[in-house]
Amino acid sequence: MAGHSKWNNIKQRKGAQDKKRGKIFQKLSREIYMAAKQGGGDPDTNPALRLAMDRARSENMPKDNITRAIDKATSSGSGENYDPVMYEGYGPSGVGILAEALTDNRNRTNTNVRIAYNKNGGNIGEAGSVSYMFERKGYIVIERSTTEDDEETMLLEVLEAGAEELETSDEVFEIFTEQADFAQVRDHLEEKGYTFAQSELTMIPMNTVALSDEDYEILENILDALDDDDDVTDVHHNAVRASEQ
């Protein structure tokens, strides 16, 4: 599994997105709204809602914003409706890029996403052209500063929880699970008292492509353009900086 760079990628993206905090909250509200609308407003019985709420908390979204989105979804009336769409495309050197969206107007989103790729050095692909390079996995990050456990102790905890893999660095423990096992592993580790810096189902690349700094800047331009679209909720890629390997 090529997961060793995921936390670095997340940190870089979060840093770039700090100036877009309002837009991020808007997207998270949409995810929470749709999860609550489809499965009810109780996260204990609605796994999709719990995931959306966990993600919102990891982005420091205010509790009032979360509550408003749930209340709006569970109030009477038909309300809004958004369809999930996955856009597949390529960046420099054939890097695979996946953009997940929730949209109430596919024509608008299709056009905007195509422009984001084409105007920034990328190319949009056909369905299935990139997604085979990724696997949907559970992903949990525990910062080492929040626990006294060493790598051996954490490995035993992770294996007991039913996780698939543990990767360690000076900063964090990165835990990967099968999609079906994610909730079980997360709940087990929560019960043990661990604090998560990240907890989500996400797309993990099976292999990575090393890019020069110049090509990585082109990739970041594509990612920024996709992130700027109000309908795009998540962007994934399989690139690493050659200089950081």
Short mmCIF file of C-alpha atoms in Angstrom, two decimals:
data_model
loop_
_atom_site.label_atom_id
_atom_site.label_comp_id
_atom_site.label_asym_id
_atom_site.label_seq_id
_atom_site.Cartn_x
_atom_site.Cartn_y
_atom_site.Cartn_z
CA MET A 1 0.00 0.00 0.00
CA ALA A 2 1.33 3.44 -0.93
CA GLY A 3 0.04 5.25 2.12
CA HIS A 4 3.26 6.61 3.55
CA SER A 5 2.80 10.10 2.13
CA LYS A 6 -0.89 10.55 2.86
CA TRP A 7 -0.48 12.51 6.10
CA ASN A 8 2.02 14.87 4.47
CA ASN A 9 -0.44 15.41 1.62
CA ILE A 10 -3.25 16.11 4.08
CA LYS A 11 -1.15 18.63 6.01
CA GLN A 12 -0.16 20.41 2.81
CA ARG A 13 -3.75 20.57 1.58
CA LYS A 14 -5.03 21.76 4.95
CA GLY A 15 -2.44 24.51 4.99
CA ALA A 16 -3.48 25.63 1.53
CA GLN A 17 -7.14 25.53 2.52
CA ASP A 18 -6.90 27.53 5.74
CA LYS A 19 -7.80 30.67 3.80
CA LYS A 20 -10.90 28.92 2.45
CA ARG A 21 -12.36 27.94 5.81
CA GLY A 22 -15.85 29.26 5.03
CA LYS A 23 -15.98 27.31 1.77
CA ILE A 24 -14.84 24.13 3.53
CA PHE A 25 -17.58 24.48 6.15
CA GLN A 26 -20.12 24.96 3.35
CA LYS A 27 -19.04 21.69 1.72
CA LEU A 28 -19.04 19.82 5.02
CA SER A 29 -22.53 21.13 5.79
CA ARG A 30 -23.70 19.69 2.47
CA GLU A 31 -22.21 16.27 3.31
CA ILE A 32 -23.82 16.28 6.77
CA TYR A 33 -27.13 17.41 5.32
CA MET A 34 -27.24 14.63 2.73
CA ALA A 35 -26.15 11.95 5.21
CA ALA A 36 -28.87 13.02 7.68
CA LYS A 37 -31.50 13.38 4.96
CA GLN A 38 -30.87 9.86 3.67
CA GLY A 39 -30.27 8.02 6.94
CA GLY A 40 -31.70 10.10 9.77
CA GLY A 41 -30.23 12.55 12.25
CA ASP A 42 -28.83 10.09 14.82
CA PRO A 43 -25.12 9.35 14.22
CA ASP A 44 -25.36 6.24 16.42
CA THR A 45 -27.66 4.60 13.87
CA ASN A 46 -26.42 6.42 10.74
CA PRO A 47 -22.77 5.55 9.97
CA ALA A 48 -22.61 7.97 7.04
CA LEU A 49 -23.68 10.85 9.29
CA ARG A 50 -21.14 9.91 11.92
CA LEU A 51 -18.40 9.89 9.29
CA ALA A 52 -19.45 13.31 8.03
CA MET A 53 -19.57 14.68 11.57
CA ASP A 54 -16.14 13.22 12.39
CA ARG A 55 -14.72 14.87 9.32
CA ALA A 56 -16.33 18.19 10.23
CA ARG A 57 -14.84 18.03 13.73
CA SER A 58 -11.39 17.28 12.30
CA GLU A 59 -11.71 20.55 10.37
CA ASN A 60 -12.76 22.38 13.58
CA MET A 61 -16.21 23.10 12.21
CA PRO A 62 -18.35 24.74 14.93
CA LYS A 63 -20.90 22.49 16.62
CA ASP A 64 -23.69 24.93 15.76
CA ASN A 65 -22.97 24.52 12.04
CA ILE A 66 -23.21 20.74 12.35
CA THR A 67 -26.47 20.96 14.30
CA ARG A 68 -28.01 23.36 11.77
CA ALA A 69 -27.21 21.03 8.86
CA ILE A 70 -28.80 18.05 10.66
CA ASP A 71 -31.85 20.04 11.71
CA LYS A 72 -32.34 21.31 8.16
CA ALA A 73 -32.15 17.77 6.76
CA THR A 74 -34.56 16.27 9.29
CA SER A 75 -37.15 19.05 9.27
CA SER A 76 -40.36 18.69 7.29
CA GLY A 77 -40.31 19.47 3.58
CA SER A 78 -38.52 17.98 0.61
CA GLY A 79 -35.49 20.28 0.83
CA GLU A 80 -32.43 20.08 -1.39
CA ASN A 81 -31.03 16.97 -3.01
CA TYR A 82 -27.49 16.29 -4.13
CA ASP A 83 -26.11 13.44 -6.23
CA PRO A 84 -22.65 11.97 -5.61
CA VAL A 85 -20.36 12.04 -8.65
CA MET A 86 -16.74 10.90 -9.10
CA TYR A 87 -14.60 12.67 -11.71
CA GLU A 88 -11.44 10.95 -12.91
CA GLY A 89 -8.52 12.66 -14.58
CA TYR A 90 -4.79 13.04 -14.99
CA GLY A 91 -2.13 15.49 -13.95
CA PRO A 92 1.50 15.79 -15.07
CA SER A 93 3.38 12.54 -15.76
CA GLY A 94 0.12 10.59 -15.73
CA VAL A 95 -0.67 11.25 -12.07
CA GLY A 96 -4.16 10.00 -11.24
CA ILE A 97 -6.64 12.49 -9.75
CA LEU A 98 -10.07 11.71 -8.35
CA ALA A 99 -12.54 14.47 -7.51
CA GLU A 100 -15.60 13.54 -5.47
CA ALA A 101 -18.58 15.87 -5.71
CA LEU A 102 -22.09 16.36 -4.36
CA THR A 103 -24.11 18.28 -6.91
CA ASP A 104 -27.66 19.40 -7.58
CA ASN A 105 -26.76 20.27 -11.19
CA ARG A 106 -24.57 17.78 -13.02
CA ASN A 107 -24.23 19.92 -16.14
CA ARG A 108 -22.80 22.79 -14.11
CA THR A 109 -20.41 20.58 -12.17
CA ASN A 110 -19.30 18.65 -15.26
CA THR A 111 -18.39 21.90 -16.99
CA ASN A 112 -16.59 23.38 -13.98
CA VAL A 113 -14.57 20.25 -13.30
CA ARG A 114 -13.57 19.89 -16.94
CA ILE A 115 -12.37 23.51 -16.97
CA ALA A 116 -10.44 22.97 -13.72
CA TYR A 117 -8.54 20.11 -15.32
CA ASN A 118 -8.02 21.55 -18.78
CA LYS A 119 -7.00 25.09 -17.81
CA ASN A 120 -4.43 23.98 -15.25
CA GLY A 121 -2.39 21.37 -17.10
CA GLY A 122 -4.55 18.30 -16.58
CA ASN A 123 -6.93 16.14 -18.58
CA ILE A 124 -10.27 14.70 -17.56
CA GLY A 125 -10.66 10.98 -18.17
CA GLU A 126 -13.41 8.44 -18.72
CA ALA A 127 -15.16 6.62 -15.89
CA GLY A 128 -12.88 3.87 -14.62
CA SER A 129 -9.73 5.30 -16.19
CA VAL A 130 -8.20 6.31 -12.84
CA SER A 131 -10.26 4.80 -10.03
CA TYR A 132 -8.64 1.38 -10.50
CA MET A 133 -5.41 2.94 -9.18
CA PHE A 134 -7.03 3.53 -5.78
CA GLU A 135 -8.75 1.54 -3.05
CA ARG A 136 -11.43 2.76 -0.66
CA LYS A 137 -9.94 2.32 2.80
CA GLY A 138 -10.49 3.38 6.35
CA TYR A 139 -7.84 5.85 7.47
CA ILE A 140 -7.12 6.97 11.05
CA VAL A 141 -4.33 9.24 12.23
CA ILE A 142 -3.15 9.49 15.84
CA GLU A 143 -0.56 12.14 16.61
CA ARG A 144 2.25 10.68 18.69
CA SER A 145 2.22 13.72 20.97
CA THR A 146 -1.26 12.67 22.19
CA THR A 147 -0.26 9.23 23.46
CA GLU A 148 2.55 7.66 25.47
CA ASP A 149 2.36 4.43 23.45
CA ASP A 150 5.39 3.36 21.46
CA GLU A 151 5.22 1.71 18.05
CA GLU A 152 5.08 -1.84 19.42
CA THR A 153 2.21 -1.06 21.81
CA MET A 154 0.29 0.76 19.10
CA LEU A 155 0.78 -2.12 16.66
CA LEU A 156 -0.73 -4.57 19.17
CA GLU A 157 -3.70 -2.25 19.73
CA VAL A 158 -4.24 -1.82 16.01
CA LEU A 159 -4.09 -5.55 15.32
CA GLU A 160 -6.48 -6.27 18.18
CA ALA A 161 -8.88 -3.68 16.73
CA GLY A 162 -8.84 -5.47 13.38
CA ALA A 163 -6.91 -2.95 11.30
CA GLU A 164 -4.99 -3.89 8.19
CA GLU A 165 -1.79 -1.88 8.50
CA LEU A 166 0.09 0.56 10.72
CA GLU A 167 2.61 3.07 9.40
CA THR A 168 4.65 5.26 11.71
CA SER A 169 6.63 8.47 11.44
CA ASP A 170 8.12 10.90 13.93
CA GLU A 171 4.80 12.77 14.05
CA VAL A 172 1.98 10.28 13.70
CA PHE A 173 0.65 6.74 13.65
CA GLU A 174 -1.27 6.10 10.41
CA ILE A 175 -3.77 3.25 10.57
CA PHE A 176 -5.34 1.67 7.49
CA THR A 177 -8.36 -0.63 7.50
CA GLU A 178 -10.56 -2.45 5.06
CA GLN A 179 -13.63 -0.38 4.27
CA ALA A 180 -15.94 -2.85 6.04
CA ASP A 181 -13.77 -2.86 9.19
CA PHE A 182 -13.38 0.90 9.57
CA ALA A 183 -16.20 1.53 12.07
CA GLN A 184 -15.13 -1.40 14.23
CA VAL A 185 -11.50 -0.25 14.36
CA ARG A 186 -12.41 3.38 14.99
CA ASP A 187 -14.80 2.47 17.81
CA HIS A 188 -12.27 0.13 19.43
CA LEU A 189 -9.54 2.77 19.44
CA GLU A 190 -11.96 5.45 20.70
CA GLU A 191 -12.93 3.18 23.59
CA LYS A 192 -9.23 2.82 24.40
CA GLY A 193 -9.04 6.61 24.77
CA TYR A 194 -7.09 7.56 21.65
CA THR A 195 -7.63 10.98 20.07
CA PHE A 196 -7.81 11.12 16.28
CA ALA A 197 -6.26 13.83 14.14
CA GLN A 198 -8.05 12.29 11.14
CA SER A 199 -10.70 9.60 10.82
CA GLU A 200 -12.36 8.86 7.49
CA LEU A 201 -13.09 6.55 4.62
CA THR A 202 -10.90 7.71 1.77
CA MET A 203 -9.24 6.70 -1.48
CA ILE A 204 -5.73 5.31 -1.01
CA PRO A 205 -3.41 4.98 -4.02
CA MET A 206 -2.01 1.51 -4.62
CA ASN A 207 1.13 3.00 -6.15
CA THR A 208 2.57 6.52 -6.29
CA VAL A 209 4.16 8.66 -9.00
CA ALA A 210 7.21 10.77 -8.11
CA LEU A 211 7.03 14.32 -9.48
CA SER A 212 9.65 17.01 -9.81
CA ASP A 213 8.97 20.22 -7.87
CA GLU A 214 7.95 21.90 -11.13
CA ASP A 215 5.42 19.20 -12.01
CA TYR A 216 4.15 19.10 -8.44
CA GLU A 217 3.32 22.81 -8.71
CA ILE A 218 1.25 22.04 -11.82
CA LEU A 219 -0.55 19.31 -9.87
CA GLU A 220 -1.26 21.72 -7.01
CA ASN A 221 -2.80 24.19 -9.47
CA ILE A 222 -5.21 21.47 -10.62
CA LEU A 223 -6.03 20.47 -7.04
CA ASP A 224 -6.61 24.10 -6.03
CA ALA A 225 -8.93 24.66 -8.99
CA LEU A 226 -10.94 21.55 -8.09
CA ASP A 227 -11.06 22.51 -4.41
CA ASP A 228 -12.38 25.93 -5.37
CA ASP A 229 -15.50 24.39 -6.89
CA ASP A 230 -18.36 24.48 -4.40
CA ASP A 231 -19.61 21.06 -5.52
CA VAL A 232 -16.30 19.22 -5.07
CA THR A 233 -16.07 17.68 -1.61
CA ASP A 234 -12.83 15.69 -1.81
CA VAL A 235 -9.81 15.39 -4.09
CA HIS A 236 -7.34 12.49 -4.16
CA HIS A 237 -4.14 11.87 -6.10
CA ASN A 238 -1.27 9.40 -6.24
CA ALA A 239 1.69 11.78 -6.46
CA VAL A 240 4.63 12.39 -4.17
CA ARG A 241 7.43 14.93 -4.46
CA ALA A 242 10.58 13.25 -5.69
CA SER A 243 12.59 15.57 -3.45
CA GLU A 244 10.76 14.24 -0.36
CA GLN A 245 11.31 10.55 -1.03
#
